[in-house]
């Protein structure tokens, strides 16, 4: 046991590939999990892992407050917040004001609003763990990815600031930075950019020392580690789960 049994974990982007895999892993380790997503849970995914579900757009402050209040009332005060929800807009210097407003509002603003309303719950519990999803894209430049990468750099920045602010409350804050993981988001971005999926998979695999894309379970295991007492002396860190992508 590593301190996850009976803990309340909120996972944003919980219907997405990495969010759901993380929720499943936390559930297996004994957490009570609540999925948060802007989409409706039409497939009953939350029920499938005995999790709660709240539909909310994390960029809307009034709705986030309501959602977090309802989590506290119906499930209890959260100990763990995993922020995976993200908007995927890939644009370069031609990005419009509307593109920036949208991606900043979700990836930076939404992540921040969830923390704003979950942190008081963690304080009531005497501590907690926040895991913010960045990416290898939060470390490097990639052509025509300025909008996305800027937000993933920002996630690392706000994580380090919050780690300072929240350490006195016993709340650890870390960033999880995946390499390419074979998910819907990967497939969707190939389609959006007009790329052949199999060819792009081979190209993406070759970017990692381990010569493959990661699996969602590998990211979920790292998120559960950061949430657990095994990571009790880790805060303000970036955990790379990137198959050696950034080591090349
Ligand atoms: N998939 C990868 O290869 C990869 C690599 C590096 C980092 N990441 C990061 O991992 C995280 C999860 O990615 P994924 O592959 O699971 O993506 P995904 O698209 O499968 O999941 C994202 C989820 O976020 C939800 N969402 C989007 N906007 C929202 C909003 N405004 N409010 C609430 N929910 C919202 C979506 O509905 C979706 O369910 C992201 O932060 C992404 O940047 C992914």
Short mmCIF file of C-alpha atoms and ligand atoms in Angstrom, two decimals:
data_model
loop_
_atom_site.label_atom_id
_atom_site.label_comp_id
_atom_site.label_asym_id
_atom_site.label_seq_id
_atom_site.Cartn_x
_atom_site.Cartn_y
_atom_site.Cartn_z
CA UNK A 1 0.00 0.00 0.00
CA UNK A 2 1.32 3.40 -0.82
CA UNK A 3 -1.23 5.76 0.67
CA UNK A 4 -3.80 5.71 -2.15
CA UNK A 5 -6.42 3.53 -0.46
CA UNK A 6 -9.57 5.59 0.25
CA UNK A 7 -8.13 8.80 -1.25
CA UNK A 8 -10.40 10.96 -3.40
CA UNK A 9 -8.94 11.65 -6.82
CA UNK A 10 -10.29 14.11 -9.39
CA UNK A 11 -9.13 13.52 -12.96
CA UNK A 12 -9.85 16.22 -15.56
CA UNK A 13 -10.07 15.06 -19.15
CA UNK A 14 -11.25 11.87 -17.50
CA UNK A 15 -12.98 10.61 -20.65
CA UNK A 16 -9.80 11.09 -22.69
CA UNK A 17 -7.27 8.34 -23.24
CA UNK A 18 -4.64 9.36 -20.70
CA UNK A 19 -7.14 10.70 -18.15
CA UNK A 20 -9.21 7.52 -18.25
CA UNK A 21 -6.18 5.24 -18.00
CA UNK A 22 -4.99 7.27 -14.99
CA UNK A 23 -8.44 7.11 -13.39
CA UNK A 24 -8.50 3.34 -13.91
CA UNK A 25 -5.08 2.93 -12.30
CA UNK A 26 -5.99 5.13 -9.31
CA UNK A 27 -9.21 3.19 -8.93
CA UNK A 28 -7.30 -0.12 -8.95
CA UNK A 29 -5.09 1.24 -6.17
CA UNK A 30 -8.12 2.01 -4.00
CA UNK A 31 -8.92 5.66 -4.74
CA UNK A 32 -12.45 6.99 -5.07
CA UNK A 33 -12.23 8.63 -8.49
CA UNK A 34 -14.29 11.42 -10.04
CA UNK A 35 -13.92 12.05 -13.77
CA UNK A 36 -14.33 15.62 -15.02
CA UNK A 37 -14.84 16.27 -18.72
CA UNK A 38 -16.51 18.74 -21.07
CA UNK A 39 -18.05 15.87 -23.02
CA UNK A 40 -21.06 13.88 -21.86
CA UNK A 41 -20.27 10.35 -20.67
CA UNK A 42 -22.53 8.71 -23.26
CA UNK A 43 -20.69 5.38 -23.10
CA UNK A 44 -20.97 5.10 -19.30
CA UNK A 45 -17.17 5.03 -18.95
CA UNK A 46 -17.27 6.40 -15.39
CA UNK A 47 -19.71 3.71 -14.25
CA UNK A 48 -17.43 1.13 -15.88
CA UNK A 49 -14.77 1.88 -13.26
CA UNK A 50 -17.20 2.77 -10.46
CA UNK A 51 -16.16 6.43 -10.68
CA UNK A 52 -18.17 9.62 -10.28
CA UNK A 53 -18.60 11.92 -13.25
CA UNK A 54 -19.05 15.67 -13.58
CA UNK A 55 -19.56 17.30 -16.96
CA UNK A 56 -17.99 20.74 -16.97
CA UNK A 57 -15.98 23.04 -19.19
CA UNK A 58 -12.91 23.73 -17.04
CA UNK A 59 -12.45 27.14 -18.66
CA UNK A 60 -15.71 28.43 -17.09
CA UNK A 61 -14.97 29.59 -13.54
CA UNK A 62 -18.53 29.61 -12.21
CA UNK A 63 -19.09 26.06 -13.52
CA UNK A 64 -15.76 24.83 -12.15
CA UNK A 65 -16.66 26.18 -8.71
CA UNK A 66 -20.04 24.42 -8.88
CA UNK A 67 -18.41 21.18 -10.06
CA UNK A 68 -15.82 21.20 -7.26
CA UNK A 69 -18.48 22.00 -4.65
CA UNK A 70 -20.55 19.07 -5.91
CA UNK A 71 -17.52 16.75 -5.73
CA UNK A 72 -16.95 17.77 -2.09
CA UNK A 73 -20.65 17.31 -1.26
CA UNK A 74 -21.17 14.00 -3.07
CA UNK A 75 -17.81 12.25 -2.79
CA UNK A 76 -15.76 14.21 -0.27
CA UNK A 77 -12.80 16.58 -0.22
CA UNK A 78 -10.23 15.70 -2.86
CA UNK A 79 -6.69 14.58 -1.98
CA UNK A 80 -5.49 14.19 -5.58
CA UNK A 81 -6.02 16.34 -8.68
CA UNK A 82 -4.79 15.09 -12.04
CA UNK A 83 -5.12 17.76 -14.73
CA UNK A 84 -5.05 16.03 -18.11
CA UNK A 85 -7.79 18.01 -19.93
CA UNK A 86 -6.42 19.89 -22.88
CA UNK A 87 -7.38 21.65 -26.06
CA UNK A 88 -5.29 20.71 -29.10
CA UNK A 89 -4.75 23.65 -31.44
CA UNK A 90 -1.59 23.39 -33.52
CA UNK A 91 -0.72 26.72 -35.12
CA UNK A 92 2.41 28.73 -35.78
CA UNK A 93 2.83 32.45 -36.18
CA UNK A 94 -0.50 32.63 -38.04
CA UNK A 95 -2.54 31.70 -34.94
CA UNK A 96 -5.50 34.02 -34.42
CA UNK A 97 -6.55 35.81 -31.27
CA UNK A 98 -9.43 33.37 -31.02
CA UNK A 99 -7.00 30.38 -31.20
CA UNK A 100 -4.90 31.84 -28.38
CA UNK A 101 -7.93 32.73 -26.28
CA UNK A 102 -9.31 29.20 -26.61
CA UNK A 103 -6.15 27.22 -25.95
CA UNK A 104 -4.97 29.48 -23.13
CA UNK A 105 -8.40 29.41 -21.49
CA UNK A 106 -8.49 25.60 -21.37
CA UNK A 107 -4.87 24.48 -21.02
CA UNK A 108 -3.62 27.21 -18.69
CA UNK A 109 -6.82 28.80 -17.32
CA UNK A 110 -8.77 25.57 -16.87
CA UNK A 111 -5.88 23.78 -15.18
CA UNK A 112 -5.54 26.77 -12.85
CA UNK A 113 -9.25 27.05 -12.06
CA UNK A 114 -9.45 23.38 -11.13
CA UNK A 115 -6.54 23.85 -8.74
CA UNK A 116 -8.08 27.03 -7.35
CA UNK A 117 -11.25 25.21 -6.26
CA UNK A 118 -9.68 21.86 -5.31
CA UNK A 119 -6.81 23.23 -3.19
CA UNK A 120 -9.14 24.37 -0.35
CA UNK A 121 -10.43 20.77 -0.19
CA UNK A 122 -6.85 19.47 0.01
CA UNK A 123 -6.10 21.94 2.79
CA UNK A 124 -9.04 20.54 4.75
CA UNK A 125 -7.49 17.08 4.28
CA UNK A 126 -4.10 18.33 5.50
CA UNK A 127 -2.33 17.89 2.15
CA UNK A 128 -2.54 16.50 -1.33
CA UNK A 129 -0.93 15.95 -4.71
CA UNK A 130 -1.53 17.86 -7.94
CA UNK A 131 -0.29 16.38 -11.22
CA UNK A 132 -0.39 18.68 -14.22
CA UNK A 133 0.03 17.17 -17.67
CA UNK A 134 2.62 18.90 -19.82
CA UNK A 135 4.51 17.08 -22.57
CA UNK A 136 7.88 16.84 -24.28
CA UNK A 137 6.29 19.76 -26.15
CA UNK A 138 6.80 21.75 -22.94
CA UNK A 139 10.58 21.61 -23.45
CA UNK A 140 11.26 22.05 -27.15
CA UNK A 141 10.20 23.90 -30.27
CA UNK A 142 8.18 22.01 -32.91
CA UNK A 143 7.20 23.46 -36.24
CA UNK A 144 3.65 24.86 -36.36
CA UNK A 145 3.04 23.86 -32.72
CA UNK A 146 3.50 27.31 -31.12
CA UNK A 147 0.00 27.50 -29.64
CA UNK A 148 0.14 24.03 -28.05
CA UNK A 149 3.78 24.16 -26.94
CA UNK A 150 3.39 27.60 -25.34
CA UNK A 151 0.68 26.19 -23.08
CA UNK A 152 2.73 23.10 -22.25
CA UNK A 153 5.71 25.30 -21.29
CA UNK A 154 3.29 27.37 -19.18
CA UNK A 155 2.07 24.28 -17.33
CA UNK A 156 5.64 23.61 -16.20
CA UNK A 157 5.99 27.22 -15.04
CA UNK A 158 2.80 27.33 -13.05
CA UNK A 159 3.58 23.95 -11.51
CA UNK A 160 6.87 25.25 -10.11
CA UNK A 161 5.17 28.40 -8.73
CA UNK A 162 2.38 26.41 -7.09
CA UNK A 163 4.90 23.97 -5.63
CA UNK A 164 6.36 26.93 -3.75
CA UNK A 165 2.98 28.37 -2.76
CA UNK A 166 1.48 25.07 -1.58
CA UNK A 167 4.40 23.31 0.10
CA UNK A 168 3.47 24.81 3.49
CA UNK A 169 0.04 23.14 3.11
CA UNK A 170 1.59 19.73 2.45
CA UNK A 171 0.42 19.84 -1.16
CA UNK A 172 2.91 18.53 -3.70
CA UNK A 173 2.67 19.79 -7.28
CA UNK A 174 4.40 18.10 -10.20
CA UNK A 175 4.31 17.98 -13.96
CA UNK A 176 4.02 14.78 -15.93
CA UNK A 177 5.53 15.04 -19.40
CA UNK A 178 4.71 12.25 -21.82
CA UNK A 179 6.42 11.63 -25.11
CA UNK A 180 4.23 10.48 -27.99
CA UNK A 181 1.56 8.15 -26.66
CA UNK A 182 -0.54 6.16 -29.11
CA UNK A 183 -3.95 7.71 -28.37
CA UNK A 184 -6.99 9.28 -30.02
CA UNK A 185 -5.27 12.66 -29.71
CA UNK A 186 -2.36 11.34 -31.79
CA UNK A 187 -4.71 9.93 -34.42
CA UNK A 188 -6.83 13.11 -34.46
CA UNK A 189 -3.81 15.36 -34.85
CA UNK A 190 -2.52 13.19 -37.76
CA UNK A 191 -5.91 13.54 -39.40
CA UNK A 192 -6.04 17.30 -38.77
CA UNK A 193 -2.59 17.74 -40.27
CA UNK A 194 -3.39 15.39 -43.19
CA UNK A 195 -0.69 12.84 -42.23
CA UNK A 196 -0.79 9.07 -42.85
CA UNK A 197 -1.30 7.47 -39.41
CA UNK A 198 0.93 4.40 -39.86
CA UNK A 199 3.74 6.36 -41.47
CA UNK A 200 3.48 8.99 -38.72
CA UNK A 201 3.53 6.22 -36.08
CA UNK A 202 6.83 4.92 -37.52
CA UNK A 203 8.23 8.46 -37.67
CA UNK A 204 7.08 9.21 -34.11
CA UNK A 205 8.45 5.89 -32.82
CA UNK A 206 11.89 6.68 -34.21
CA UNK A 207 11.99 9.91 -32.18
CA UNK A 208 12.18 7.89 -28.94
CA UNK A 209 15.27 6.00 -27.77
CA UNK A 210 12.98 3.02 -27.14
CA UNK A 211 11.82 3.24 -30.78
CA UNK A 212 8.10 3.16 -30.10
CA UNK A 213 5.30 5.36 -28.85
CA UNK A 214 4.29 4.99 -25.21
CA UNK A 215 1.24 3.17 -23.92
CA UNK A 216 -1.47 4.86 -21.85
CA UNK A 217 -0.84 2.41 -18.97
CA UNK A 218 2.78 3.59 -18.78
CA UNK A 219 1.65 7.18 -18.30
CA UNK A 220 -1.04 6.15 -15.80
CA UNK A 221 1.54 4.27 -13.72
CA UNK A 222 3.70 7.40 -13.51
CA UNK A 223 0.70 9.56 -12.55
CA UNK A 224 -0.24 7.09 -9.79
CA UNK A 225 3.36 7.18 -8.54
CA UNK A 226 3.28 11.00 -8.28
CA UNK A 227 -0.09 10.82 -6.52
CA UNK A 228 1.17 8.26 -4.01
CA UNK A 229 3.29 8.42 -0.87
CA UNK A 230 6.12 6.81 -2.88
CA UNK A 231 6.62 10.35 -4.26
CA UNK A 232 6.41 12.02 -0.82
CA UNK A 233 9.66 14.00 -1.31
CA UNK A 234 8.91 15.03 -4.90
CA UNK A 235 7.46 18.46 -5.62
CA UNK A 236 8.04 21.08 -8.30
CA UNK A 237 9.44 18.36 -10.60
CA UNK A 238 8.95 17.44 -14.21
CA UNK A 239 8.59 13.68 -14.60
CA UNK A 240 9.44 12.66 -18.16
CA UNK A 241 7.62 9.57 -19.40
CA UNK A 242 9.04 9.90 -22.86
CA UNK A 243 10.93 6.74 -23.82
CA UNK A 244 14.10 8.83 -24.02
CA UNK A 245 12.68 11.40 -26.47
CA UNK A 246 14.41 14.34 -24.79
CA UNK A 247 17.63 12.42 -24.17
CA UNK A 248 18.40 12.22 -27.91
N1 LIG B 1 -1.45 11.70 -26.32
C1 LIG B 1 -0.19 12.07 -26.33
O1 LIG B 1 0.63 11.56 -27.08
C2 LIG B 1 0.28 13.12 -25.38
C3 LIG B 1 1.64 13.41 -25.35
C4 LIG B 1 2.10 14.37 -24.46
C5 LIG B 1 1.21 15.00 -23.62
N2 LIG B 1 -0.11 14.71 -23.68
C6 LIG B 1 -1.00 15.44 -22.78
O2 LIG B 1 -1.80 14.50 -22.08
C7 LIG B 1 -3.07 15.06 -21.80
C8 LIG B 1 -4.19 14.14 -22.22
O3 LIG B 1 -4.08 13.86 -23.60
P1 LIG B 1 -4.94 12.70 -24.30
O4 LIG B 1 -4.08 12.12 -25.34
O5 LIG B 1 -5.54 11.81 -23.28
O6 LIG B 1 -6.07 13.59 -25.01
P2 LIG B 1 -7.64 13.30 -25.21
O7 LIG B 1 -8.10 14.22 -26.29
O8 LIG B 1 -7.89 11.82 -25.35
O9 LIG B 1 -8.25 13.76 -23.82
C9 LIG B 1 -8.43 15.10 -23.47
C10 LIG B 1 -9.75 15.19 -22.74
O10 LIG B 1 -9.90 16.53 -22.27
C11 LIG B 1 -11.25 16.89 -22.42
N3 LIG B 1 -11.39 18.34 -22.51
C12 LIG B 1 -10.98 19.15 -23.52
N4 LIG B 1 -11.34 20.42 -23.26
C13 LIG B 1 -11.94 20.42 -22.04
C14 LIG B 1 -12.55 21.42 -21.24
N5 LIG B 1 -12.59 22.69 -21.66
N6 LIG B 1 -13.08 21.07 -20.06
C15 LIG B 1 -13.05 19.79 -19.63
N7 LIG B 1 -12.51 18.77 -20.36
C16 LIG B 1 -11.97 19.10 -21.55
C17 LIG B 1 -11.68 16.23 -23.73
O11 LIG B 1 -13.09 16.13 -23.84
C18 LIG B 1 -10.97 14.89 -23.64
O12 LIG B 1 -11.79 13.91 -23.06
C19 LIG B 1 -3.09 16.44 -22.48
O13 LIG B 1 -2.81 17.42 -21.51
C20 LIG B 1 -1.98 16.35 -23.50
O14 LIG B 1 -1.41 17.61 -23.76
C21 LIG B 1 -0.60 13.79 -24.55
#
